[in-house]
Short mmCIF file of C-alpha atoms in Angstrom, two decimals:
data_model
loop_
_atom_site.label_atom_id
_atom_site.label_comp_id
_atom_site.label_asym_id
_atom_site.label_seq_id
_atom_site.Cartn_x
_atom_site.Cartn_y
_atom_site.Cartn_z
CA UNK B 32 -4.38 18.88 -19.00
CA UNK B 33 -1.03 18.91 -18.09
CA UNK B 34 -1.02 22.31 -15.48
CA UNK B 35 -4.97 20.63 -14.40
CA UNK B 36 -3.05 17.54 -13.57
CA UNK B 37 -0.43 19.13 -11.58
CA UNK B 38 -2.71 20.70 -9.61
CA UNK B 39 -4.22 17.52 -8.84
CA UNK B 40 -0.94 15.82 -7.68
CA UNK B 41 -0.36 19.07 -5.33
CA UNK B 42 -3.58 18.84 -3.46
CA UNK B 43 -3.09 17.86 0.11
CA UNK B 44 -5.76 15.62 0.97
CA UNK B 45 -6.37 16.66 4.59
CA UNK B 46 -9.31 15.04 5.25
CA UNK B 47 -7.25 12.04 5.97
CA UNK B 48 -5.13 13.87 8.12
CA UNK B 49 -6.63 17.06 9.81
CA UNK B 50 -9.41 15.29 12.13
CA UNK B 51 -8.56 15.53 15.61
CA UNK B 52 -11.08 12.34 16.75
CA UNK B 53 -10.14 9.35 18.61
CA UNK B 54 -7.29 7.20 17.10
CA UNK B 55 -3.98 6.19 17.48
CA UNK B 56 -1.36 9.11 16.04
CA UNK B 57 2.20 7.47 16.14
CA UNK B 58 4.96 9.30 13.99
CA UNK B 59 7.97 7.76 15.19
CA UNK B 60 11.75 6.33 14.39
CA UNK B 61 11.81 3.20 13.03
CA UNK B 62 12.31 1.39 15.70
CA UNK B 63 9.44 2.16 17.60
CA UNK B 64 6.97 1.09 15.48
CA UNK B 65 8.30 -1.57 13.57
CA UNK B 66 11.38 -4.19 13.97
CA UNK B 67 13.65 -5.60 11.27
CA UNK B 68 12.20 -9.53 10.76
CA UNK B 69 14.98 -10.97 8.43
CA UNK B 70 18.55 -10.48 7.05
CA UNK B 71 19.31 -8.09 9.90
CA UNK B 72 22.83 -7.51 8.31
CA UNK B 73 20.96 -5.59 5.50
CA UNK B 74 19.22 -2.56 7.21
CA UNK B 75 21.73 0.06 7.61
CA UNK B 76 20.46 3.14 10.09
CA UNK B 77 21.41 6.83 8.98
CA UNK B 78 19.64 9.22 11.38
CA UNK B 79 15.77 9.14 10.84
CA UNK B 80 16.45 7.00 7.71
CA UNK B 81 16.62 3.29 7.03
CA UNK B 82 18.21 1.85 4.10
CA UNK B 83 17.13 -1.86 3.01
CA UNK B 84 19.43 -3.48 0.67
CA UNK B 85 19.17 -6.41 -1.82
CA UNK B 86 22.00 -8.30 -3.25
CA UNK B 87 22.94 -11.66 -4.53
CA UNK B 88 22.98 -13.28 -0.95
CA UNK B 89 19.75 -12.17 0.83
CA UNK B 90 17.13 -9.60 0.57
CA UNK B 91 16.01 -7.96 3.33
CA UNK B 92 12.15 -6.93 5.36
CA UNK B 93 10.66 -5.58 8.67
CA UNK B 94 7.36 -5.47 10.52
CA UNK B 95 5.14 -3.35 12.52
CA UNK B 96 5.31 -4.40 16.21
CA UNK B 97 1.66 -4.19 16.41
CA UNK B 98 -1.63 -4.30 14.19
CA UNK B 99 -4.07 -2.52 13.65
CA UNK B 100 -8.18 -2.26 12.51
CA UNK B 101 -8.73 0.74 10.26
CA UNK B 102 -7.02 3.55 9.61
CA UNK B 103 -3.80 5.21 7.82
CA UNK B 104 -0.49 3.77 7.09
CA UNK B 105 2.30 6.09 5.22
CA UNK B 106 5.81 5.19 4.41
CA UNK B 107 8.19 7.70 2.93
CA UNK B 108 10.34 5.53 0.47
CA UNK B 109 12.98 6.16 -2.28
CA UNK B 110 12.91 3.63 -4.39
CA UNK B 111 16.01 1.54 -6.02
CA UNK B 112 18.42 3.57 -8.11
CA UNK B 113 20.21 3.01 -11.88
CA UNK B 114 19.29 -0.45 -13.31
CA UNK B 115 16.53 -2.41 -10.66
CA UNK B 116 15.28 -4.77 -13.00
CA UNK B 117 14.00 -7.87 -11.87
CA UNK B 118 13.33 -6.35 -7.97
CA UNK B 119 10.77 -5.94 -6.03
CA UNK B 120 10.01 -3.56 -3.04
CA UNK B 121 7.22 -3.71 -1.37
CA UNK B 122 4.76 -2.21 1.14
CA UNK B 123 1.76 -4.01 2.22
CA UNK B 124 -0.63 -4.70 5.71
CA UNK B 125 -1.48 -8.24 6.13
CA UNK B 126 -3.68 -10.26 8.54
CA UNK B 127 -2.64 -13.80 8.98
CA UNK B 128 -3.53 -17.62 7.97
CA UNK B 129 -4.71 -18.83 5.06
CA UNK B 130 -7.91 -16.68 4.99
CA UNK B 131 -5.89 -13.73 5.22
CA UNK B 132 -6.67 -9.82 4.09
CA UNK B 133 -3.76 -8.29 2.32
CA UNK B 134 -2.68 -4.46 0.71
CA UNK B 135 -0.49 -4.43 -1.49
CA UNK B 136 2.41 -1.92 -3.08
CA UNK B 137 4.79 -4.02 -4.96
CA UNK B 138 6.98 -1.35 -6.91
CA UNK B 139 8.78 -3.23 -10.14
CA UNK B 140 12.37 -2.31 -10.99
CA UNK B 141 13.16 -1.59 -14.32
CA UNK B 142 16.00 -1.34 -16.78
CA UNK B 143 17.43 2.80 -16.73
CA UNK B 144 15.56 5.33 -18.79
CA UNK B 145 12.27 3.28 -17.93
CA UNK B 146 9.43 4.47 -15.80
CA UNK B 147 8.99 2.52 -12.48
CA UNK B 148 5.70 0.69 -12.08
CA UNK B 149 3.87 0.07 -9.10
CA UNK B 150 1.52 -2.70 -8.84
CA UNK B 151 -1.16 -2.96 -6.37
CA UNK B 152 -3.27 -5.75 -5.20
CA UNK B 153 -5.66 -6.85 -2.60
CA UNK B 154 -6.80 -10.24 -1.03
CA UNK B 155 -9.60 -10.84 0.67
CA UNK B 156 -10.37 -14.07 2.56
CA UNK B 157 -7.43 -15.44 0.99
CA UNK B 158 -8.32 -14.30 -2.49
CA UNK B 159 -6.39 -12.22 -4.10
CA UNK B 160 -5.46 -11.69 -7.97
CA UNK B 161 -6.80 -8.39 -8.20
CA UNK B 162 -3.82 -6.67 -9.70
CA UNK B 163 -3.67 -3.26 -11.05
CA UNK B 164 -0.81 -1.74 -12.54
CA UNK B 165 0.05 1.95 -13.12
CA UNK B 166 3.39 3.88 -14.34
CA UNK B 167 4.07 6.45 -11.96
CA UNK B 168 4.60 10.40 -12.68
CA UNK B 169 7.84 11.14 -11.50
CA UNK B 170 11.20 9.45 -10.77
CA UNK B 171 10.67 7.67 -7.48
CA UNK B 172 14.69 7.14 -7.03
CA UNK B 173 15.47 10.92 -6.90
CA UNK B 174 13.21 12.10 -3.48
CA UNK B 175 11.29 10.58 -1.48
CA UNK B 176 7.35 9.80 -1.89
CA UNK B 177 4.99 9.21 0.53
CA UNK B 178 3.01 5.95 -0.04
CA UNK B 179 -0.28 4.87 2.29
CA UNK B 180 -3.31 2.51 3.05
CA UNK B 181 -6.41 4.37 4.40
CA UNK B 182 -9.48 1.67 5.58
CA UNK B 183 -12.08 2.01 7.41
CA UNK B 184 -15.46 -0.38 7.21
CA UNK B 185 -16.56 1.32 3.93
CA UNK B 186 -13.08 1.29 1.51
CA UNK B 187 -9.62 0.69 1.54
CA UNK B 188 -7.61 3.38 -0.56
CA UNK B 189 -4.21 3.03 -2.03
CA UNK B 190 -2.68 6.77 -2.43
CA UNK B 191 0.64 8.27 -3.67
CA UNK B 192 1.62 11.65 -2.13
CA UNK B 193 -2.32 12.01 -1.12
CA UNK B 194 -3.07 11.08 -4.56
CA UNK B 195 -5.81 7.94 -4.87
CA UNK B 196 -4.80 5.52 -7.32
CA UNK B 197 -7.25 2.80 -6.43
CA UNK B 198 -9.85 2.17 -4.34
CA UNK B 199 -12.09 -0.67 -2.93
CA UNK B 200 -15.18 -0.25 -1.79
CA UNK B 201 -18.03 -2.10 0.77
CA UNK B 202 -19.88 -4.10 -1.72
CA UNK B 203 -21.48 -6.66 0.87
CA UNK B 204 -24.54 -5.97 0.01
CA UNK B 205 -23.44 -6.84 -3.64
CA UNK B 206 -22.00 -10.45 -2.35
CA UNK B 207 -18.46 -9.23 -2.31
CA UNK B 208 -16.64 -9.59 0.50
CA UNK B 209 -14.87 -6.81 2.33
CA UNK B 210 -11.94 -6.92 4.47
CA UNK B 211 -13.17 -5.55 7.99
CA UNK B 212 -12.53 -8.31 10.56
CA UNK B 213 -9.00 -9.31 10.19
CA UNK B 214 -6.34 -6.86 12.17
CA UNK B 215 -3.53 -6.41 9.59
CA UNK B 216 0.69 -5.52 10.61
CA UNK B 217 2.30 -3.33 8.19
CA UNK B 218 5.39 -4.81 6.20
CA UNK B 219 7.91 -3.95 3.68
CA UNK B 220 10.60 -5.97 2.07
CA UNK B 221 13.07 -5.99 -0.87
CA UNK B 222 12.95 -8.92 -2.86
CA UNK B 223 14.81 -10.55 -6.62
CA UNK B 224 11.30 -11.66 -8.46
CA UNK B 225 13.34 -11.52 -11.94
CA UNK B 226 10.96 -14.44 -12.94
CA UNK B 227 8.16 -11.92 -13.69
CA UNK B 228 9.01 -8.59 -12.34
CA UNK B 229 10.50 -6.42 -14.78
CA UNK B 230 8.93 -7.27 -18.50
CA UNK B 231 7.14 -10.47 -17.20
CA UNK B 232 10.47 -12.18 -16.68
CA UNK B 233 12.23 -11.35 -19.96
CA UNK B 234 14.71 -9.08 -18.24
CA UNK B 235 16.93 -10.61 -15.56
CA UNK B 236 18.54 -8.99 -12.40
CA UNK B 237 21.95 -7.40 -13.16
CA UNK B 238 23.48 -8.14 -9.76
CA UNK B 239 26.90 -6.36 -10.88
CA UNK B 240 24.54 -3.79 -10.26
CA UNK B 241 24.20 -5.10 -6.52
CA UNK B 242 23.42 -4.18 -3.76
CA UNK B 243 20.28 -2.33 -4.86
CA UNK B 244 19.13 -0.32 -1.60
CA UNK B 245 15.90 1.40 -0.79
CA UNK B 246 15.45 3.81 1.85
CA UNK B 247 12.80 4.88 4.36
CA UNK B 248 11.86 7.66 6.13
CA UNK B 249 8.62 8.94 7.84
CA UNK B 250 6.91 6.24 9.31
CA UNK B 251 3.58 6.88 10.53
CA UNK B 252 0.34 4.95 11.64
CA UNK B 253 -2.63 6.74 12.50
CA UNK B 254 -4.93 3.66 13.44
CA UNK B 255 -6.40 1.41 15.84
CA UNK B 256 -4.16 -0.82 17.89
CA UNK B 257 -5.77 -3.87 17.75
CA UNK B 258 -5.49 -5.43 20.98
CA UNK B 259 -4.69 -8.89 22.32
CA UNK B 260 -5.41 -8.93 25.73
CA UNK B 261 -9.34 -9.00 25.30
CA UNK B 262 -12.11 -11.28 23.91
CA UNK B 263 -12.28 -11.65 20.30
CA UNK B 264 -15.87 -10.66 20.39
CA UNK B 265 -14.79 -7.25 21.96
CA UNK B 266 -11.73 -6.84 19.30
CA UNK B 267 -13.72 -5.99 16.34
CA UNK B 268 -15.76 -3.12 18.41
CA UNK B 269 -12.91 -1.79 20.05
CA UNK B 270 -11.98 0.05 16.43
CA UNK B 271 -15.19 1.22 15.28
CA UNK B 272 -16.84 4.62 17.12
CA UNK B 273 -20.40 4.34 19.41
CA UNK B 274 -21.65 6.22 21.78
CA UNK B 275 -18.94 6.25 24.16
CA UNK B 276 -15.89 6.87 21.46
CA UNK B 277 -15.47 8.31 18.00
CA UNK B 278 -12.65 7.53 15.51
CA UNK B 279 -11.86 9.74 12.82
CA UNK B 280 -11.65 7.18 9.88
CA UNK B 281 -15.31 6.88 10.71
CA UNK B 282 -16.40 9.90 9.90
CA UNK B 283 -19.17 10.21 7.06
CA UNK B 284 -17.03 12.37 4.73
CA UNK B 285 -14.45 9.36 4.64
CA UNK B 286 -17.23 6.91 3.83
CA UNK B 287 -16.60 7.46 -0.07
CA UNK B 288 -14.02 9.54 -2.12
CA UNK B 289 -14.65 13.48 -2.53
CA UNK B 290 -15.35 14.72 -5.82
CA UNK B 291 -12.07 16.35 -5.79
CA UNK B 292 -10.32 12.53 -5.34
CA UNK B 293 -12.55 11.03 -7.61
CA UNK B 294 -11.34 13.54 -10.03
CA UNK B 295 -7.33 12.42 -9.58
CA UNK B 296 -8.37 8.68 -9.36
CA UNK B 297 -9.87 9.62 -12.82
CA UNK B 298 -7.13 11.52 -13.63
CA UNK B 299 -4.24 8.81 -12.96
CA UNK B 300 -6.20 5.92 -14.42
CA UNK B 301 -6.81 7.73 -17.74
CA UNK B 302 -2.82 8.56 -18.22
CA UNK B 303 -0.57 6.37 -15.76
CA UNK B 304 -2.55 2.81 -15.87
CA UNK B 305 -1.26 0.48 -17.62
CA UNK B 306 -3.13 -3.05 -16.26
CA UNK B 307 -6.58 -3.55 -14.75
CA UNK B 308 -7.96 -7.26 -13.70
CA UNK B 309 -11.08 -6.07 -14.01
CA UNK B 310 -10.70 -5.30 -18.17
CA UNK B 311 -7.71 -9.14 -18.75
CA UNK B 312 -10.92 -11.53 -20.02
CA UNK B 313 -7.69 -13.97 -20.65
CA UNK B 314 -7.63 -14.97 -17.59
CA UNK B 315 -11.30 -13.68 -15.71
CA UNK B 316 -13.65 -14.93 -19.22
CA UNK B 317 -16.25 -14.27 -16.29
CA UNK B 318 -16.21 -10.60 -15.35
CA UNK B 319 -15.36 -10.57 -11.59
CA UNK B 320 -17.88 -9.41 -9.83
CA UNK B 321 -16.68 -6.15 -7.58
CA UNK B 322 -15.54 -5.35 -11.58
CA UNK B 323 -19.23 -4.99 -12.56
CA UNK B 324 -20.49 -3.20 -10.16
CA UNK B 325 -17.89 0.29 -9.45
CA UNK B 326 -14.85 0.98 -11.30
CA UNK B 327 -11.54 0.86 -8.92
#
């Protein structure tokens, strides 16, 4: 299992990538597609990278400049060195208000020798507590990973160096919503959540360990600029193809995972999760109801 699964991991999904249709391709510095939003004194720039730091005064977190409707959003990120317990750094897109749509990566420090865990979760209409939690294969502090979002109007997938390690899928027709009207930014911040991050709260942040830093490289969106400037009617239709324009997240092989990624989402469930919502009857007694009808 253990050469099949390697395999896996190696596989360079391209069909997110490789289709040359309508869209917007940005792979830029930092600070062209996103700005720092608080604690400015704790970004520090070293060529194409950006390290965020967290210690006992402030954390730290930027923004996109724009947002965007469907798509893919990939961060490059080493994660925090040593002892991280009780942080938090996340990755997420978010709409705004109180209905909002949210992504989520929130990766969970730990104590050394421990594997990092990466918990994601997804709102909908304000709704959220849909967490899944999964250790991941490799040392994230060592090299960087590449972490993204892909969504279109049929699924929103979470992946980890092309691997899928969730996905949510279009089950209007099931009478669950779906997030496909809201225009999201994309954010990141570093955070102390030593109430519940690291062992549910038993273990504390160290902060003679401080500051713990993450760094970034390799932003890139590859999705539709939502725009302001026209009717809100008009928004919605500005990011999906017709007849006049075609956008690649559109396309019908993206409408579902390939056998091939249904085959790693298998894969990583089976051997890396470690919490799924849709299986805690503590707190859902009543089975939630995108639970009963696909696994994700």
């Amino acid at each position: 299992m253990a050469g099949s699964a390697f395999g896996i991991m190696a596989f360079s999904l391209s069909a997110f990538v490789s289709l040359a249709l309508l869209g917007l391709v940005s792979s830029a510095k930092f600070d062209e597609l996103f700005q720092p939003t608080w604690a400015f004194d704790h970004f520090t720039y070293e060529g194409e990278q950006i390290h965020m730091k967290l210690d006992n005064f402030s954390g730290a977190g930027f923004q996109s400049k724009n947002k965007y409707l469907f798509g893919k959003v990939s961060l490059q990120i080493k994660l925090i060195e040593g002892d991280s317990a009780g942080t938090v750094t996340a990755f997420y897109m978010s709409s705004d208000g109180p209905q909002h749509n949210e992504f989520d990566f929130e990766f969970l420090g730990n104590t050394t020798g421990e594997p990092y865990s990466v918990q994601t979760n997804l709102y909908v209409n304000g709704v959220g507590n849909r967490e899944q939690r999964l250790n991941l294969w490799f040392d994230p502090t060592t090299e960087f990973h590449t972490y993204s979002i892909f969504w279109n109007q049929r699924q929103v997938v979470f992946l980890v160096d092309e691997t899928p390690i969730r996905v949510h899928t279009n089950m209007e027709n099931k009478g669950v919503p779906f997030p496909k009207d809201q225009a999201m930014g994309v954010y990141s911040s570093i955070w102390n959540a030593d109430d519940w991050a690291t062992q549910g709260g038993r273990v504390k942040t160290d902060w003679s360990h401080a500051p713990f830093i993450a760094t970034y490289k390799g932003f890139e969106i590859n999705a539709c600029e939502y725009p302001v400037s026209i009717a809100a009617a008009d928004k919605a239709k500005k990011c999906i193809s017709n007849g006049d324009q075609k956008y690649w997240w559109d396309e019908p092989t993206l409408s579902e995972l390939s056998v091939h990624q249904n085959h790693q989402l298998v894969w990583v469930k089976a051997h890396h999760m470690v919490y799924d919502y849709c299986t805690d009857s503590a707190r859902f007694p009543v089975t939630p109801l995108e639970c009963v009808h696909h696994r994700h």
